[in-house]
Amino acid sequence: SRHPALAAVLAPGSADAQSVIARWIAEHAPFAVVEAKPVALESWSQTGFGNWDLLAALPELTAEVPVRLVAQDHVSVQTDGQSWLRIEAPAELGFLEEDFGQFPRRSVPKRLEPLFWTGPEKNFAVIDAAAFPALPERLSASDMRHGCLFEGKAEQELGETAPWLVELAPDQRIVRDLFAGTAREGRDPVRPAAVFLSSGDTFSDLRAHLRQFVRLKSSDGGWARFRFWEGPYPFGLIEAVARNELPEFTRFFA
């Protein structure tokens, strides 16, 4: 084909990847032209734009099949900020009242119930443990599926202040506490404690997608934490993308 393609390569390092793909080309595509050096997946995930087929191909790589070609089809992006992204003014919902005597007790404000529990998609929240006391312990004691967006040493050291992805259920007290304000006792009462999402993706796929954004490349080439789950960061991000000022972040919403 005359059309360009990306190659996913299973190898321990860049030099090894060069050797693997050179052998593969000699055997399968002797007339192919390679115009770029291999890029580690972590670096590509931070700067790559579109081409979700590549991520889907990665689990299929094996020692027997160490190379897969993927068509170079990027996510189509509208730059007018109208057809693919709609921003609505936030509803002034306030918190749930302590509705003692009402049964069943609501877990979200009445105006939000159609958005949470009636559609075909599942409901999730990225909850800021720094604004929700004892969140890891409460999640462990609940029946809701959950996982920290940090992994390894970062989760061990920062889990009490880290973001946690939670699949919501209407009968869980944690959901009610997010809207009742009791989760933020003694803290700034207007500070958001969670970002809510509806998605048809699996929990694992959504967590893997969001984990790409917990740290980003800084201007000096290092890494910096990006607290997208904490206001006002998500609002600024959405507005900047809508104005086409950060086109690389459209993949955040894909």
Protein backbone atom coordinates (compact mmCIF):
# COMPACT_ATOMS: atom_id res chain seq x y z
CA SER A 1 0.00 0.00 0.00
CA ARG A 2 1.13 3.57 -0.66
CA HIS A 3 -0.59 4.75 2.50
CA PRO A 4 1.53 5.24 5.65
CA ALA A 5 1.09 2.94 8.61
CA LEU A 6 2.26 2.71 12.19
CA ALA A 7 4.09 -0.37 13.42
CA ALA A 8 3.63 -1.69 16.93
CA VAL A 9 6.80 -3.54 17.95
CA LEU A 10 7.39 -5.78 20.95
CA ALA A 11 10.99 -5.26 22.10
CA PRO A 12 12.91 -4.44 25.31
CA GLY A 13 14.35 -1.20 23.95
CA SER A 14 14.62 1.21 21.02
CA ALA A 15 17.70 -0.42 19.48
CA ASP A 16 16.12 -3.85 19.82
CA ALA A 17 12.93 -2.54 18.20
CA GLN A 18 14.97 -1.32 15.24
CA SER A 19 16.46 -4.81 14.80
CA VAL A 20 13.09 -6.54 15.19
CA ILE A 21 11.38 -4.36 12.61
CA ALA A 22 14.35 -4.61 10.20
CA ARG A 23 14.08 -8.42 10.26
CA TRP A 24 10.31 -8.24 9.90
CA ILE A 25 10.55 -5.87 6.90
CA ALA A 26 13.13 -8.07 5.18
CA GLU A 27 10.78 -11.05 5.48
CA HIS A 28 7.35 -9.50 4.99
CA ALA A 29 7.70 -6.10 3.30
CA PRO A 30 11.09 -5.74 1.59
CA PHE A 31 10.03 -2.54 -0.21
CA ALA A 32 8.78 -0.72 2.91
CA VAL A 33 10.36 2.58 3.89
CA VAL A 34 10.83 3.33 7.60
CA GLU A 35 11.01 7.09 8.19
CA ALA A 36 11.13 7.35 11.98
CA LYS A 37 12.90 5.80 14.93
CA PRO A 38 10.86 3.73 17.40
CA VAL A 39 9.15 5.68 20.18
CA ALA A 40 8.39 4.12 23.56
CA LEU A 41 4.69 3.61 24.21
CA GLU A 42 4.70 5.87 27.26
CA SER A 43 6.08 8.77 25.23
CA TRP A 44 3.69 8.06 22.36
CA SER A 45 0.69 7.98 24.71
CA GLN A 46 1.54 11.46 25.93
CA THR A 47 2.03 13.00 22.49
CA GLY A 48 0.31 10.63 20.07
CA PHE A 49 -2.90 12.00 18.66
CA GLY A 50 -5.62 9.61 17.59
CA ASN A 51 -4.95 6.14 16.18
CA TRP A 52 -6.73 4.12 18.80
CA ASP A 53 -6.22 1.03 16.62
CA LEU A 54 -2.60 0.96 17.76
CA LEU A 55 -3.59 0.61 21.40
CA ALA A 56 -5.97 -2.21 20.47
CA ALA A 57 -3.16 -4.05 18.66
CA LEU A 58 -0.70 -3.98 21.54
CA PRO A 59 -2.18 -6.88 23.59
CA GLU A 60 -1.91 -9.11 20.51
CA LEU A 61 1.87 -8.72 20.23
CA THR A 62 3.77 -11.88 21.17
CA ALA A 63 7.30 -13.22 20.80
CA GLU A 64 6.06 -15.17 17.77
CA VAL A 65 4.33 -12.10 16.26
CA PRO A 66 6.39 -9.13 17.50
CA VAL A 67 5.24 -6.62 14.83
CA ARG A 68 1.79 -5.45 13.75
CA LEU A 69 1.00 -2.75 11.22
CA VAL A 70 -1.85 -0.36 11.98
CA ALA A 71 -3.50 1.98 9.49
CA GLN A 72 -2.75 5.64 10.14
CA ASP A 73 -6.31 6.82 10.76
CA HIS A 74 -6.49 9.77 13.12
CA VAL A 75 -9.48 10.83 15.16
CA SER A 76 -11.52 13.32 13.17
CA VAL A 77 -11.60 16.63 14.99
CA GLN A 78 -13.88 19.58 14.34
CA THR A 79 -12.12 22.85 15.04
CA ASP A 80 -15.21 25.03 15.40
CA GLY A 81 -15.89 23.69 18.88
CA GLN A 82 -19.55 23.16 18.02
CA SER A 83 -20.29 19.73 16.53
CA TRP A 84 -18.17 17.54 18.81
CA LEU A 85 -18.20 19.39 22.12
CA ARG A 86 -21.07 21.18 23.81
CA ILE A 87 -20.61 23.22 26.97
CA GLU A 88 -23.70 23.98 29.03
CA ALA A 89 -23.99 26.35 31.95
CA PRO A 90 -23.75 24.40 35.23
CA ALA A 91 -26.97 23.86 37.12
CA GLU A 92 -27.04 25.35 40.60
CA LEU A 93 -28.00 22.15 42.37
CA GLY A 94 -26.51 22.63 45.81
CA PHE A 95 -26.25 19.63 48.12
CA LEU A 96 -28.77 17.05 49.20
CA GLU A 97 -30.72 17.92 52.28
CA GLU A 98 -30.70 15.50 55.15
CA ASP A 99 -34.07 14.11 54.09
CA PHE A 100 -34.83 12.10 57.19
CA GLY A 101 -38.14 10.25 56.95
CA GLN A 102 -38.06 10.02 53.13
CA PHE A 103 -37.85 6.55 51.62
CA PRO A 104 -36.08 5.62 49.54
CA ARG A 105 -33.47 8.26 50.29
CA ARG A 106 -31.96 9.93 47.24
CA SER A 107 -28.28 9.49 46.50
CA VAL A 108 -28.07 12.39 44.00
CA PRO A 109 -30.12 15.61 43.64
CA LYS A 110 -33.47 14.99 41.97
CA ARG A 111 -32.55 16.97 38.82
CA LEU A 112 -29.55 14.70 38.24
CA GLU A 113 -31.28 11.34 38.70
CA PRO A 114 -32.16 10.96 34.96
CA LEU A 115 -28.48 11.46 34.10
CA PHE A 116 -27.22 8.91 36.58
CA TRP A 117 -29.47 5.89 36.73
CA THR A 118 -31.78 5.72 33.70
CA GLY A 119 -29.47 5.58 30.65
CA PRO A 120 -27.72 2.60 29.09
CA GLU A 121 -24.23 3.79 30.08
CA LYS A 122 -22.52 3.10 33.36
CA ASN A 123 -21.77 5.88 35.83
CA PHE A 124 -18.33 6.58 37.24
CA ALA A 125 -16.63 9.18 39.36
CA VAL A 126 -13.01 10.21 39.73
CA ILE A 127 -12.98 11.08 43.43
CA ASP A 128 -10.29 13.23 44.98
CA ALA A 129 -9.17 11.38 48.13
CA ALA A 130 -7.65 14.64 49.42
CA ALA A 131 -11.20 16.06 49.66
CA PHE A 132 -12.87 12.86 50.85
CA PRO A 133 -11.56 11.63 54.22
CA ALA A 134 -10.73 7.91 54.53
CA LEU A 135 -11.75 7.27 50.91
CA PRO A 136 -9.51 4.19 50.29
CA GLU A 137 -10.79 2.52 53.44
CA ARG A 138 -14.43 3.30 52.63
CA LEU A 139 -14.05 2.00 49.09
CA SER A 140 -12.52 -1.23 50.35
CA ALA A 141 -15.54 -1.69 52.61
CA SER A 142 -18.03 -0.98 49.80
CA ASP A 143 -19.30 -3.16 46.94
CA MET A 144 -18.38 -0.61 44.28
CA ARG A 145 -15.63 -1.43 41.82
CA HIS A 146 -12.77 0.98 42.30
CA GLY A 147 -9.11 1.56 41.52
CA CYS A 148 -6.52 4.25 42.13
CA LEU A 149 -5.33 6.17 39.08
CA PHE A 150 -1.82 5.99 40.53
CA GLU A 151 0.02 2.66 40.53
CA GLY A 152 2.89 1.03 42.38
CA LYS A 153 4.95 3.25 44.67
CA ALA A 154 2.87 6.33 43.83
CA GLU A 155 -0.31 4.61 45.03
CA GLN A 156 1.38 3.37 48.21
CA GLU A 157 2.77 6.79 49.10
CA LEU A 158 0.00 9.07 47.78
CA GLY A 159 -3.13 6.92 47.94
CA GLU A 160 -4.70 9.05 50.68
CA THR A 161 -4.58 12.12 48.40
CA ALA A 162 -4.79 10.42 45.00
CA PRO A 163 -7.60 10.21 42.42
CA TRP A 164 -9.73 7.06 42.56
CA LEU A 165 -11.97 5.82 39.76
CA VAL A 166 -15.20 4.39 41.15
CA GLU A 167 -18.10 2.69 39.36
CA LEU A 168 -21.15 4.17 41.04
CA ALA A 169 -24.23 2.45 42.39
CA PRO A 170 -27.37 4.28 43.60
CA ASP A 171 -27.61 2.53 46.95
CA GLN A 172 -24.11 3.38 48.17
CA ARG A 173 -23.58 5.90 50.98
CA ILE A 174 -20.39 7.18 49.33
CA VAL A 175 -22.43 8.49 46.38
CA ARG A 176 -24.80 10.28 48.73
CA ASP A 177 -21.94 11.80 50.68
CA LEU A 178 -20.53 13.38 47.52
CA PHE A 179 -23.70 15.45 47.22
CA ALA A 180 -24.64 15.80 50.88
CA GLY A 181 -21.41 17.59 51.72
CA THR A 182 -20.63 15.29 54.64
CA ALA A 183 -17.54 14.02 52.84
CA ARG A 184 -15.96 17.46 53.09
CA GLU A 185 -16.61 18.21 56.73
CA GLY A 186 -14.08 20.72 58.02
CA ARG A 187 -12.85 21.54 54.50
CA ASP A 188 -13.66 24.16 51.90
CA PRO A 189 -17.39 23.53 51.25
CA VAL A 190 -17.25 24.69 47.60
CA ARG A 191 -14.28 22.59 46.54
CA PRO A 192 -15.36 19.81 44.15
CA ALA A 193 -14.53 16.32 45.40
CA ALA A 194 -15.26 14.39 42.20
CA VAL A 195 -15.64 14.47 38.44
CA PHE A 196 -18.59 12.40 37.23
CA LEU A 197 -18.54 10.45 33.95
CA SER A 198 -20.96 8.33 31.96
CA SER A 199 -19.37 5.76 29.66
CA GLY A 200 -20.08 2.59 27.77
CA ASP A 201 -16.48 1.47 28.27
CA THR A 202 -15.44 -1.18 30.74
CA PHE A 203 -13.97 -0.12 34.07
CA SER A 204 -10.51 -1.32 33.00
CA ASP A 205 -10.59 0.55 29.68
CA LEU A 206 -11.76 3.78 31.28
CA ARG A 207 -9.11 3.56 34.01
CA ALA A 208 -6.38 2.92 31.42
CA HIS A 209 -7.55 5.92 29.39
CA LEU A 210 -7.64 8.30 32.36
CA ARG A 211 -4.27 7.14 33.65
CA GLN A 212 -2.67 8.69 30.55
CA PHE A 213 -3.42 12.13 31.99
CA VAL A 214 -2.32 11.91 35.63
CA ARG A 215 1.08 13.23 34.57
CA LEU A 216 2.14 15.23 31.55
CA LYS A 217 5.33 16.38 29.93
CA SER A 218 6.38 19.81 31.19
CA SER A 219 8.03 22.50 29.09
CA ASP A 220 11.47 21.59 30.48
CA GLY A 221 11.13 17.96 29.38
CA GLY A 222 10.32 16.61 32.84
CA TRP A 223 7.06 15.25 34.21
CA ALA A 224 4.40 17.05 36.22
CA ARG A 225 1.22 15.87 37.94
CA PHE A 226 -1.94 17.01 36.20
CA ARG A 227 -4.90 17.07 38.61
CA PHE A 228 -7.63 16.98 35.97
CA TRP A 229 -10.09 15.69 38.59
CA GLU A 230 -9.85 18.83 40.70
CA GLY A 231 -11.59 22.10 39.80
CA PRO A 232 -10.91 24.45 38.16
CA TYR A 233 -8.59 22.31 35.99
CA PRO A 234 -11.28 20.32 34.10
CA PHE A 235 -13.23 23.47 33.28
CA GLY A 236 -10.15 25.25 31.96
CA LEU A 237 -9.20 22.16 29.94
CA ILE A 238 -12.64 21.86 28.33
CA GLU A 239 -12.75 25.55 27.43
CA ALA A 240 -9.24 25.50 25.96
CA VAL A 241 -10.05 22.46 23.82
CA ALA A 242 -13.30 24.07 22.64
CA ARG A 243 -11.28 27.09 21.47
CA ASN A 244 -8.85 24.72 19.69
CA GLU A 245 -6.01 25.97 21.88
CA LEU A 246 -5.01 22.45 23.01
CA PRO A 247 -5.88 20.14 20.08
CA GLU A 248 -3.75 17.32 21.52
CA PHE A 249 -6.17 17.08 24.44
CA THR A 250 -9.13 16.11 22.29
CA ARG A 251 -8.08 12.52 22.99
CA PHE A 252 -8.97 13.15 26.64
CA PHE A 253 -12.64 13.17 25.59
CA ALA A 254 -12.48 10.37 23.01
